[in-house]
Every structure is written in C-alpha cells, then in structure tokens.
C-alpha cells in the first residue's frame, strides 16, 4: 500500500495480438443512444460534413505527434501528441487513458483512510497495527478496489467517451485510435462490454470478500457506469451542459472512489460519509470548469452550453474559484464543529496556497494559465481531501 501511496502522490501532482492498421469509416449522422453494437456505417469523405454535429464538445485544433521523444509514452498514457501504433493491445490501453486513472486510485486510498479500519502490513507508528497477514489482506483488497476504479470502470468510461466522440475526434484528433481506423468498430464495442461487465463482476466480488449484507460496491459501480454512459451518450449527453456535466465529472473523480474505498474497509452508515464527498464534488466542478476555458470558441460555435459560454470567461472564472474555495471553507468549518480544530487548521493551511494561485493565475488569465494553475493548485486540494479523510477515520463519532 505504501508503494501505491508514493506512486499516486508523484503522479497526481504532476497529472488485447498485433495487426496492421485497419481502414474503418464511421457514420457521420450521429450515434444512436443505444449504439453499443457493431453497425454498418456510411463513409463520408467531405471535411465539411463533420461540422453539422451539435452533440459534441470540441477544441478545434490539430493533434500531431510530439517530437521530444515522449510520443511512445504519451500513446500508452492516452494523451495528446501520441505516436501511431499498430499493436492492438497498446491501442486498447490507449483508449482507456491510464493517465486518468490516477485521481480514482487516490480517491480509493482516501476512502480507505476515512474508514479508519485499514491495516498496514507493519505499521511503524502503531505497535498494535502489525498483523502481517491482516495487512496483506487489506493491501490486496485496496489493490483490487484500485483495479476496479481505474483500469476497469475508468477505462470503460474513457472508451465509451471516445466511441461517442469519434466524429469530432476525426477533426480534432484524427490520429486517435477510432477515427484513424487503428481499431475496428467491433473491437471497440467488445472492449466497452468487457470493461463494464468485468468491473461489475469485480465490484460484486469485493462485496462478497468484505462480507457485505448489501452489495454496496456493486451498487456504486452500476450507478457510476450509468453516469458515465449518460455523460457521453445522447440523448442526455451531460457533457453538453456545463453544470450537469462538470458536476458529474467531479462526483466521478471524488465521491465514487472515496465511497468505494470506505465501503471496502468500513461502512457508509452516517450521513457525513455521504455529504462530505458530495461537497468535495462541488470543488471538482470548479476544477472541471478550468478545462472548459480553452474550448470556449469551439463550444460556442457548436452551440454547447459550457459555463464559460453561458457566463463568459469573467463569470466562469469566479464560479470556478468560489466553488473550490467555499467548499473547502465549509468542510474546515464542519471539522471544527466536531472538535477537530487541528485538522480544520491543516485544511485552511492547504487552502491558502490555492487562493494565492487563484489570485495570481486563474483570475488574471484563466485561458493561458489553465495548465499552470491546475499544476500549482490541485496538489493542495487533493492533500486536503486526504487530510479530511484521515480526520474522519480517527474521529470518534460515538455510538
């Protein structure tokens, strides 16, 4: 577990056989809401034919392979500037975007901390927590929960998102696996179902392993998978709506893995265990807004109602700053009211640098400073979430 903590901290603050490329064309009439089966597609060669799409979120820019030697790593992580690849297993991995697993792994660890019942293999700080066999079992449970939250269900989410964005990706990121024809339609559909069904089976297995009377992890997995589907797929396609789409992102990256980790090692038997993750998801909404600033022109052209489009850059940047700041002030106030002033002060101390970076990066120029702001501010937010979870895990709520 200590390895996972170290690896996730470093990653969080910084951010199946081989075959030749296939030539595959995709329908440009928009996917059916239930288009999760291979379908016969019509080929359209005109570039202009892509532009009538309305159910798309876009930044109109090219996606070229970088020349700094990192293209191969970018391909495996599923980020822009990736190299072209013909190995189907690498392509499948790229579709799951491993770089996006990291917040979910962190969330599972935070949930384990909030349970107050995670056992180390050998705890150097507590002589009563040195049961090696129990620690090994908890480590395996944690790794299984991370496998569920990351590769399976986040991989499902990213693959299905790419599937429903395949037309606009043909404009913005034509080198991505689906629009480039590197992977066939049937293979994409198969991957979606394997990841979804595998994740649901794994979640139920965790419930059995943990001896749950009610399969809480399966329920969370079903709910999260449903949110992922309606986020990407018409007719709801939550990503088209600034409020709903951004909050869905925040909840998916904060609340769901937190609840999963806490359910594995403890219980969700108090309202606070539900309310605090939901509050932190409001901060997640603010983080998601930052990603919308650079796409404002494309969103406006496509008729999409992102928050920067709806409120303008000036309005949206204040919504972003307020949601991140007020959420954490509220959590700190709650910790103080339950006689945990030390943790409240820690949370306030971690909030101060975030306010500074808002004042110096986000508010002056949210478009050009988006990446710098995220890299500078987010580490303090995620450590604040961990501090909150540690507080809950150590607090005596009584009978």
CSV table of C-alpha atoms in Angstrom, one decimal:
chain,number,residue,atom,x,y,z
A,1,UNK,CA,0.0,0.0,0.0
A,2,UNK,CA,2.9,2.4,0.8
A,3,UNK,CA,4.1,1.9,-2.8
A,4,UNK,CA,0.7,2.8,-4.2
A,5,UNK,CA,0.6,5.9,-2.0
A,6,UNK,CA,4.0,7.1,-3.1
A,7,UNK,CA,3.4,6.4,-6.7
A,8,UNK,CA,0.0,8.1,-6.7
A,9,UNK,CA,1.3,11.2,-4.9
A,10,UNK,CA,4.0,11.6,-7.5
A,11,UNK,CA,1.7,11.0,-10.4
A,12,UNK,CA,-1.2,13.0,-9.0
A,13,UNK,CA,0.7,16.2,-8.6
A,14,UNK,CA,2.5,16.1,-11.9
A,15,UNK,CA,-1.1,14.8,-13.6
A,16,UNK,CA,-5.8,-7.2,-26.4
A,17,UNK,CA,-2.3,-9.6,-30.7
A,18,UNK,CA,-0.6,-7.3,-33.2
A,19,UNK,CA,-2.2,-6.4,-36.5
A,20,UNK,CA,-1.8,-3.8,-39.3
A,21,UNK,CA,-3.8,-0.6,-39.2
A,22,UNK,CA,-7.4,-1.1,-40.3
A,23,UNK,CA,-9.2,1.3,-42.6
A,24,UNK,CA,-12.5,1.9,-41.0
A,25,UNK,CA,-15.1,4.6,-41.7
A,26,UNK,CA,-17.7,5.8,-39.2
A,27,UNK,CA,-21.2,7.2,-39.5
A,28,UNK,CA,-21.4,11.0,-39.5
A,29,UNK,CA,-25.1,11.0,-38.8
A,30,UNK,CA,-24.5,10.7,-35.0
A,31,UNK,CA,-24.6,7.5,-33.0
A,32,UNK,CA,-27.8,6.0,-31.7
A,33,UNK,CA,-28.2,6.3,-27.9
A,34,UNK,CA,-28.0,2.5,-27.8
A,35,UNK,CA,-25.3,2.2,-30.4
A,36,UNK,CA,-23.2,-0.3,-28.4
A,37,UNK,CA,-23.3,-2.9,-31.1
A,38,UNK,CA,-21.3,-3.0,-34.4
A,39,UNK,CA,-23.3,-1.3,-37.1
A,40,UNK,CA,-22.8,-0.8,-40.9
A,41,UNK,CA,-21.5,2.7,-41.4
A,42,UNK,CA,-21.6,5.1,-44.3
A,43,UNK,CA,-18.4,6.6,-45.5
A,44,UNK,CA,-18.2,10.4,-45.8
A,45,UNK,CA,-15.2,12.0,-47.3
A,46,UNK,CA,-16.0,15.7,-47.2
A,47,UNK,CA,-14.4,17.6,-44.3
A,48,UNK,CA,-17.3,19.9,-44.1
A,49,UNK,CA,-19.7,17.0,-43.4
A,50,UNK,CA,-18.4,16.9,-39.9
A,51,UNK,CA,-19.5,20.4,-38.9
A,52,UNK,CA,-23.3,19.9,-38.5
A,53,UNK,CA,-22.8,18.0,-35.3
A,54,UNK,CA,-24.3,19.6,-32.2
A,55,UNK,CA,-23.8,17.0,-29.5
A,56,UNK,CA,-20.1,17.5,-29.3
A,57,UNK,CA,-17.6,19.3,-27.1
A,58,UNK,CA,-14.7,20.5,-29.1
A,59,UNK,CA,-11.5,22.4,-29.3
A,60,UNK,CA,-10.7,22.9,-33.0
A,61,UNK,CA,-7.0,22.2,-33.1
A,62,UNK,CA,-4.7,19.6,-34.6
A,63,UNK,CA,-3.3,16.7,-32.8
A,64,UNK,CA,0.2,15.9,-34.0
A,65,UNK,CA,2.8,13.5,-32.7
A,66,UNK,CA,5.3,15.3,-30.5
A,67,UNK,CA,9.0,15.3,-31.4
A,68,UNK,CA,10.5,15.4,-28.0
A,69,UNK,CA,10.8,11.6,-27.7
A,70,UNK,CA,7.8,11.2,-25.4
A,71,UNK,CA,5.3,10.1,-28.2
A,72,UNK,CA,5.5,6.5,-27.2
A,73,UNK,CA,4.9,7.1,-23.5
A,74,UNK,CA,2.0,9.5,-24.5
A,75,UNK,CA,0.5,6.7,-26.5
A,76,UNK,CA,0.5,4.4,-23.6
A,77,UNK,CA,-1.0,7.0,-21.3
A,78,UNK,CA,-3.6,8.1,-23.8
A,79,UNK,CA,-2.7,11.8,-24.0
A,80,UNK,CA,-2.3,14.2,-26.9
A,81,UNK,CA,0.8,14.1,-29.1
A,82,UNK,CA,0.9,10.2,-29.0
A,83,UNK,CA,2.7,8.1,-31.7
A,84,UNK,CA,0.8,6.0,-34.1
A,85,UNK,CA,0.7,2.4,-33.0
A,86,UNK,CA,-0.3,-0.9,-34.7
A,87,UNK,CA,-0.1,-3.2,-31.6
A,88,UNK,CA,-3.8,-3.8,-30.7
A,89,UNK,CA,-3.0,-4.2,-27.0
A,90,UNK,CA,-1.3,-0.9,-26.8
A,91,UNK,CA,-4.2,0.7,-28.7
A,92,UNK,CA,-6.7,-0.8,-26.3
A,93,UNK,CA,-4.7,0.6,-23.4
A,94,UNK,CA,-4.5,4.0,-25.1
A,95,UNK,CA,-8.3,4.0,-25.3
A,96,UNK,CA,-8.6,3.6,-21.5
A,97,UNK,CA,-6.3,6.7,-21.0
A,98,UNK,CA,-4.3,5.4,-18.0
A,99,UNK,CA,-3.3,8.9,-17.0
A,100,UNK,CA,-6.9,9.5,-15.9
A,101,UNK,CA,-6.9,6.5,-13.5
A,102,UNK,CA,-4.7,8.4,-11.0
A,103,UNK,CA,-7.4,10.5,-9.3
A,104,UNK,CA,-9.5,7.4,-8.9
A,105,UNK,CA,-6.7,5.5,-7.2
A,106,UNK,CA,-6.1,8.4,-4.9
A,107,UNK,CA,-9.8,8.5,-4.1
A,108,UNK,CA,-9.8,4.8,-3.1
A,109,UNK,CA,-6.9,5.5,-0.8
A,110,UNK,CA,-8.7,8.5,0.7
A,111,UNK,CA,-11.8,6.3,1.3
A,112,UNK,CA,-9.7,3.7,3.0
A,113,UNK,CA,-8.3,6.4,5.3
A,114,UNK,CA,-11.8,7.7,6.1
A,115,UNK,CA,-12.9,4.2,7.2
A,116,UNK,CA,-10.3,4.2,10.0
A,117,UNK,CA,-10.0,0.5,9.5
A,118,UNK,CA,-7.2,0.0,7.0
A,119,UNK,CA,-4.3,-2.1,8.4
A,120,UNK,CA,-0.7,-1.8,7.4
A,121,UNK,CA,1.4,-4.8,6.8
A,122,UNK,CA,3.7,-3.5,9.5
A,123,UNK,CA,2.9,0.0,10.9
A,124,UNK,CA,6.0,1.7,12.3
A,125,UNK,CA,3.9,4.3,14.1
A,126,UNK,CA,1.5,1.9,15.9
A,127,UNK,CA,2.7,-1.3,17.6
A,128,UNK,CA,-0.9,-2.6,17.7
A,129,UNK,CA,-1.1,-2.5,13.9
A,130,UNK,CA,1.5,-5.0,12.9
A,131,UNK,CA,-0.6,-8.1,12.0
A,132,UNK,CA,1.2,-9.1,8.8
A,133,UNK,CA,-1.5,-11.4,7.4
A,134,UNK,CA,-4.3,-8.9,8.0
A,135,UNK,CA,-2.2,-6.2,6.5
A,136,UNK,CA,-1.5,-8.3,3.4
A,137,UNK,CA,-5.2,-9.0,3.0
A,138,UNK,CA,-6.1,-5.3,3.3
A,139,UNK,CA,-3.4,-4.5,0.8
A,140,UNK,CA,-4.9,-7.0,-1.7
A,141,UNK,CA,-8.3,-5.5,-1.1
A,142,UNK,CA,-7.0,-2.0,-1.8
A,143,UNK,CA,-5.3,-3.1,-5.0
A,144,UNK,CA,-8.5,-4.8,-6.1
A,145,UNK,CA,-10.5,-1.7,-5.4
A,146,UNK,CA,-8.0,0.3,-7.4
A,147,UNK,CA,-8.2,-2.2,-10.3
A,148,UNK,CA,-11.9,-1.7,-10.2
A,149,UNK,CA,-11.9,2.1,-10.1
A,150,UNK,CA,-9.0,2.6,-12.5
A,151,UNK,CA,-8.5,0.1,-15.4
A,152,UNK,CA,-12.0,-1.3,-15.4
A,153,UNK,CA,-14.5,1.4,-14.8
A,154,UNK,CA,-12.4,4.5,-15.7
A,155,UNK,CA,-11.2,2.5,-18.7
A,156,UNK,CA,-14.9,1.8,-19.6
A,157,UNK,CA,-15.7,5.5,-19.2
A,158,UNK,CA,-12.9,6.7,-21.4
A,159,UNK,CA,-13.5,4.1,-24.1
A,160,UNK,CA,-17.2,4.9,-24.3
A,161,UNK,CA,-16.5,8.6,-24.3
A,162,UNK,CA,-14.1,8.1,-27.3
A,163,UNK,CA,-16.8,6.0,-29.0
A,164,UNK,CA,-19.4,8.7,-28.9
A,165,UNK,CA,-16.9,11.4,-29.7
A,166,UNK,CA,-15.5,9.6,-32.7
A,167,UNK,CA,-16.9,12.0,-35.3
A,168,UNK,CA,-15.5,15.2,-33.7
A,169,UNK,CA,-12.2,13.4,-32.9
A,170,UNK,CA,-11.9,12.9,-36.7
A,171,UNK,CA,-11.5,16.7,-36.8
A,172,UNK,CA,-9.6,17.5,-33.6
A,173,UNK,CA,-7.6,14.3,-33.0
A,174,UNK,CA,-7.6,12.3,-36.3
A,175,UNK,CA,-4.7,10.2,-35.0
A,176,UNK,CA,-6.7,8.8,-32.1
A,177,UNK,CA,-7.4,5.0,-32.5
A,178,UNK,CA,-11.0,5.1,-33.5
A,179,UNK,CA,-11.1,7.9,-36.2
A,180,UNK,CA,-7.7,6.7,-37.6
A,181,UNK,CA,-9.0,3.2,-38.1
A,182,UNK,CA,-6.3,1.7,-35.9
A,183,UNK,CA,-9.0,-0.4,-34.1
A,184,UNK,CA,-12.2,-1.7,-35.6
A,185,UNK,CA,-15.7,-0.8,-34.5
A,186,UNK,CA,-16.4,-4.3,-33.3
A,187,UNK,CA,-13.2,-4.3,-31.2
A,188,UNK,CA,-14.2,-1.0,-29.6
A,189,UNK,CA,-17.6,-2.3,-28.7
A,190,UNK,CA,-16.1,-5.5,-27.3
A,191,UNK,CA,-13.8,-3.6,-25.1
A,192,UNK,CA,-16.6,-1.5,-23.7
A,193,UNK,CA,-18.6,-4.5,-22.7
A,194,UNK,CA,-15.6,-6.4,-21.3
A,195,UNK,CA,-14.6,-3.5,-19.1
A,196,UNK,CA,-18.1,-2.8,-18.0
A,197,UNK,CA,-19.1,-6.4,-17.2
A,198,UNK,CA,-15.6,-7.1,-15.7
A,199,UNK,CA,-15.9,-4.1,-13.5
A,200,UNK,CA,-19.4,-5.1,-12.3
A,201,UNK,CA,-18.2,-8.6,-11.6
A,202,UNK,CA,-15.2,-7.4,-9.7
A,203,UNK,CA,-17.3,-5.0,-7.6
A,204,UNK,CA,-19.6,-7.8,-6.6
A,205,UNK,CA,-16.6,-10.0,-5.8
A,206,UNK,CA,-15.4,-7.2,-3.4
A,207,UNK,CA,-18.7,-7.2,-1.7
A,208,UNK,CA,-18.5,-11.0,-1.2
A,209,UNK,CA,-14.9,-10.7,0.0
A,210,UNK,CA,-15.9,-8.0,2.5
A,211,UNK,CA,-18.9,-9.8,3.8
A,212,UNK,CA,-21.4,-7.1,2.9
A,213,UNK,CA,-25.1,-7.9,3.5
A,214,UNK,CA,-26.0,-5.3,0.8
A,215,UNK,CA,-23.7,-5.2,-2.3
A,216,UNK,CA,-22.7,-1.6,-1.9
A,217,UNK,CA,-19.7,-1.7,-4.2
A,218,UNK,CA,-21.8,-3.3,-6.9
A,219,UNK,CA,-24.5,-0.6,-6.5
A,220,UNK,CA,-21.8,2.1,-6.7
A,221,UNK,CA,-20.3,0.5,-9.8
A,222,UNK,CA,-23.8,0.3,-11.5
A,223,UNK,CA,-24.5,3.9,-10.6
A,224,UNK,CA,-21.1,5.2,-11.8
A,225,UNK,CA,-21.4,3.3,-15.0
A,226,UNK,CA,-24.8,4.7,-15.7
A,227,UNK,CA,-23.5,8.3,-15.1
A,228,UNK,CA,-20.6,7.6,-17.4
A,229,UNK,CA,-23.0,6.4,-20.1
A,230,UNK,CA,-25.4,9.4,-19.9
A,231,UNK,CA,-22.4,11.8,-19.7
A,232,UNK,CA,-21.2,10.7,-23.2
A,233,UNK,CA,-24.2,9.3,-25.0
A,234,UNK,CA,-27.2,11.0,-26.5
A,235,UNK,CA,-29.9,12.0,-25.8
A,236,UNK,CA,-28.9,13.2,-22.3
A,237,UNK,CA,-25.2,13.7,-23.0
A,238,UNK,CA,-24.5,15.5,-19.8
A,239,UNK,CA,-21.2,16.9,-21.1
A,240,UNK,CA,-23.2,19.3,-23.3
A,241,UNK,CA,-24.5,21.1,-20.1
A,242,UNK,CA,-21.9,23.0,-18.1
A,243,UNK,CA,-23.5,22.5,-14.6
A,244,UNK,CA,-24.6,18.8,-15.0
A,245,UNK,CA,-21.5,17.7,-17.0
A,246,UNK,CA,-18.9,19.3,-14.7
A,247,UNK,CA,-20.6,18.1,-11.5
A,248,UNK,CA,-20.8,14.6,-13.0
A,249,UNK,CA,-17.1,14.7,-13.6
A,250,UNK,CA,-16.4,16.0,-10.1
A,251,UNK,CA,-18.5,13.3,-8.5
A,252,UNK,CA,-17.0,10.6,-10.6
A,253,UNK,CA,-13.4,11.5,-9.7
A,254,UNK,CA,-14.0,12.3,-6.0
A,255,UNK,CA,-17.2,10.8,-4.5
A,256,UNK,CA,-17.4,7.4,-6.1
A,257,UNK,CA,-13.8,6.2,-5.5
A,258,UNK,CA,-14.0,7.6,-1.9
A,259,UNK,CA,-17.2,5.7,-1.2
A,260,UNK,CA,-15.7,2.5,-2.8
A,261,UNK,CA,-12.6,2.6,-0.6
A,262,UNK,CA,-14.5,3.4,2.5
A,263,UNK,CA,-17.1,0.6,1.9
A,264,UNK,CA,-14.3,-1.9,1.4
A,265,UNK,CA,-12.7,-1.3,4.8
A,266,UNK,CA,-15.6,0.2,6.8
A,267,UNK,CA,-19.1,1.4,6.3
A,268,UNK,CA,-21.1,4.3,5.0
A,269,UNK,CA,-23.5,4.3,7.9
A,270,UNK,CA,-23.5,8.1,8.7
A,271,UNK,CA,-24.8,11.0,6.6
A,272,UNK,CA,-21.4,12.8,6.9
A,273,UNK,CA,-19.8,10.0,4.9
A,274,UNK,CA,-22.1,10.8,2.0
A,275,UNK,CA,-22.3,14.6,2.4
A,276,UNK,CA,-18.6,15.4,2.5
A,277,UNK,CA,-17.7,13.6,-0.7
A,278,UNK,CA,-20.7,15.3,-2.4
A,279,UNK,CA,-19.4,18.7,-1.1
A,280,UNK,CA,-15.9,18.0,-2.4
A,281,UNK,CA,-17.5,17.1,-5.8
A,282,UNK,CA,-18.6,20.8,-6.0
A,283,UNK,CA,-14.9,21.6,-5.8
A,284,UNK,CA,-14.4,19.1,-8.6
A,285,UNK,CA,-17.0,21.0,-10.6
A,286,UNK,CA,-14.7,24.1,-10.3
A,287,UNK,CA,-11.7,22.0,-11.4
A,288,UNK,CA,-13.7,20.8,-14.5
A,289,UNK,CA,-14.5,24.4,-15.4
A,290,UNK,CA,-10.8,25.2,-15.8
A,291,UNK,CA,-10.7,22.6,-18.7
A,292,UNK,CA,-13.5,24.5,-20.5
A,293,UNK,CA,-11.8,27.8,-20.9
A,294,UNK,CA,-9.7,26.9,-23.9
A,295,UNK,CA,-12.6,25.3,-25.7
A,296,UNK,CA,-14.9,28.3,-25.4
A,297,UNK,CA,-14.8,29.3,-29.0
A,298,UNK,CA,-15.4,25.8,-30.2
A,299,UNK,CA,-18.2,25.3,-27.7
A,300,UNK,CA,-19.9,28.5,-28.8
A,301,UNK,CA,-19.6,27.6,-32.4
A,302,UNK,CA,-21.1,24.2,-31.8
A,303,UNK,CA,-23.9,25.6,-29.6
A,304,UNK,CA,-22.7,23.9,-26.4
A,305,UNK,CA,-23.6,25.5,-23.1
A,306,UNK,CA,-20.4,25.2,-21.1
A,307,UNK,CA,-20.1,27.5,-18.1
A,308,UNK,CA,-17.6,29.8,-19.8
A,309,UNK,CA,-20.0,30.1,-22.8
A,310,UNK,CA,-23.1,30.7,-20.5
A,311,UNK,CA,-21.4,33.2,-18.1
A,312,UNK,CA,-18.5,34.4,-20.1
A,313,UNK,CA,-14.8,33.9,-19.1
A,314,UNK,CA,-15.1,36.5,-16.3
A,315,UNK,CA,-18.2,35.0,-14.8
A,316,UNK,CA,-17.0,31.4,-15.1
A,317,UNK,CA,-13.6,32.1,-13.5
A,318,UNK,CA,-15.3,33.4,-10.4
A,319,UNK,CA,-17.7,30.4,-10.3
A,320,UNK,CA,-14.6,28.2,-10.5
A,321,UNK,CA,-12.7,30.0,-7.7
A,322,UNK,CA,-15.8,30.2,-5.5
A,323,UNK,CA,-16.8,26.5,-5.8
A,324,UNK,CA,-13.2,25.4,-4.9
A,325,UNK,CA,-12.7,27.8,-2.1
A,326,UNK,CA,-16.2,27.8,-0.4
A,327,UNK,CA,-16.4,24.1,-0.5
A,328,UNK,CA,-13.1,23.7,1.5
A,329,UNK,CA,-14.1,26.5,3.9
A,330,UNK,CA,-17.3,24.7,4.6
A,331,UNK,CA,-15.5,21.4,5.2
A,332,UNK,CA,-13.0,23.1,7.5
A,333,UNK,CA,-15.9,24.7,9.5
A,334,UNK,CA,-17.5,21.2,9.9
A,335,UNK,CA,-14.3,19.7,11.2
A,336,UNK,CA,-14.0,22.5,13.7
A,337,UNK,CA,-17.6,21.9,14.9
A,338,UNK,CA,-16.8,18.2,15.6
A,339,UNK,CA,-13.9,19.3,17.8
A,340,UNK,CA,-11.2,18.6,15.3
A,341,UNK,CA,-9.5,22.1,15.2
A,342,UNK,CA,-6.1,20.7,14.2
A,343,UNK,CA,-7.5,19.1,11.0
A,344,UNK,CA,-9.5,22.3,10.4
A,345,UNK,CA,-6.4,24.4,10.6
A,346,UNK,CA,-4.5,21.9,8.3
A,347,UNK,CA,-7.3,22.3,5.8
A,348,UNK,CA,-7.2,26.1,6.0
A,349,UNK,CA,-3.4,26.0,5.6
A,350,UNK,CA,-3.7,23.9,2.4
A,351,UNK,CA,-6.4,26.3,1.1
A,352,UNK,CA,-4.2,29.4,1.4
A,353,UNK,CA,-1.9,28.5,-1.5
A,354,UNK,CA,-4.9,27.7,-3.6
A,355,UNK,CA,-6.3,31.1,-3.0
A,356,UNK,CA,-2.9,32.6,-3.9
A,357,UNK,CA,-2.8,30.7,-7.2
A,358,UNK,CA,-6.3,31.8,-8.0
A,359,UNK,CA,-5.4,35.4,-7.5
A,360,UNK,CA,-2.1,35.2,-9.5
A,361,UNK,CA,-3.0,32.7,-12.2
A,362,UNK,CA,-6.7,31.8,-12.6
A,363,UNK,CA,-8.4,35.2,-12.2
A,364,UNK,CA,-5.9,37.3,-14.3
A,365,UNK,CA,-5.9,34.9,-17.3
A,366,UNK,CA,-7.8,31.6,-17.0
A,367,UNK,CA,-7.3,30.7,-20.6
A,368,UNK,CA,-3.5,30.9,-20.9
A,369,UNK,CA,-2.8,29.9,-17.3
A,370,UNK,CA,-5.1,26.9,-17.1
A,371,UNK,CA,-2.5,24.2,-17.1
A,372,UNK,CA,-0.1,26.2,-14.8
A,373,UNK,CA,-3.0,26.9,-12.4
A,374,UNK,CA,-4.0,23.2,-12.2
A,375,UNK,CA,-0.5,22.0,-11.7
A,376,UNK,CA,0.1,24.6,-8.9
A,377,UNK,CA,-3.2,24.4,-7.1
A,378,UNK,CA,-4.5,20.9,-7.3
A,379,UNK,CA,-1.9,19.2,-5.1
A,380,UNK,CA,-3.1,21.2,-2.2
A,381,UNK,CA,-6.7,20.3,-2.9
A,382,UNK,CA,-6.0,16.6,-3.1
A,383,UNK,CA,-3.9,16.6,0.1
A,384,UNK,CA,-6.8,18.5,1.7
A,385,UNK,CA,-9.1,15.7,0.8
A,386,UNK,CA,-6.7,13.2,2.3
A,387,UNK,CA,-6.5,15.2,5.5
A,388,UNK,CA,-10.3,15.3,5.7
A,389,UNK,CA,-10.4,11.5,5.3
A,390,UNK,CA,-7.8,10.9,7.9
A,391,UNK,CA,-9.8,13.1,10.3
A,392,UNK,CA,-12.9,11.1,9.7
A,393,UNK,CA,-11.0,7.8,10.2
A,394,UNK,CA,-9.5,8.9,13.5
A,395,UNK,CA,-12.6,10.8,14.9
A,396,UNK,CA,-14.8,9.1,17.5
A,397,UNK,CA,-18.3,9.6,16.4
A,398,UNK,CA,-19.7,7.7,19.3
A,399,UNK,CA,-22.4,5.1,19.3
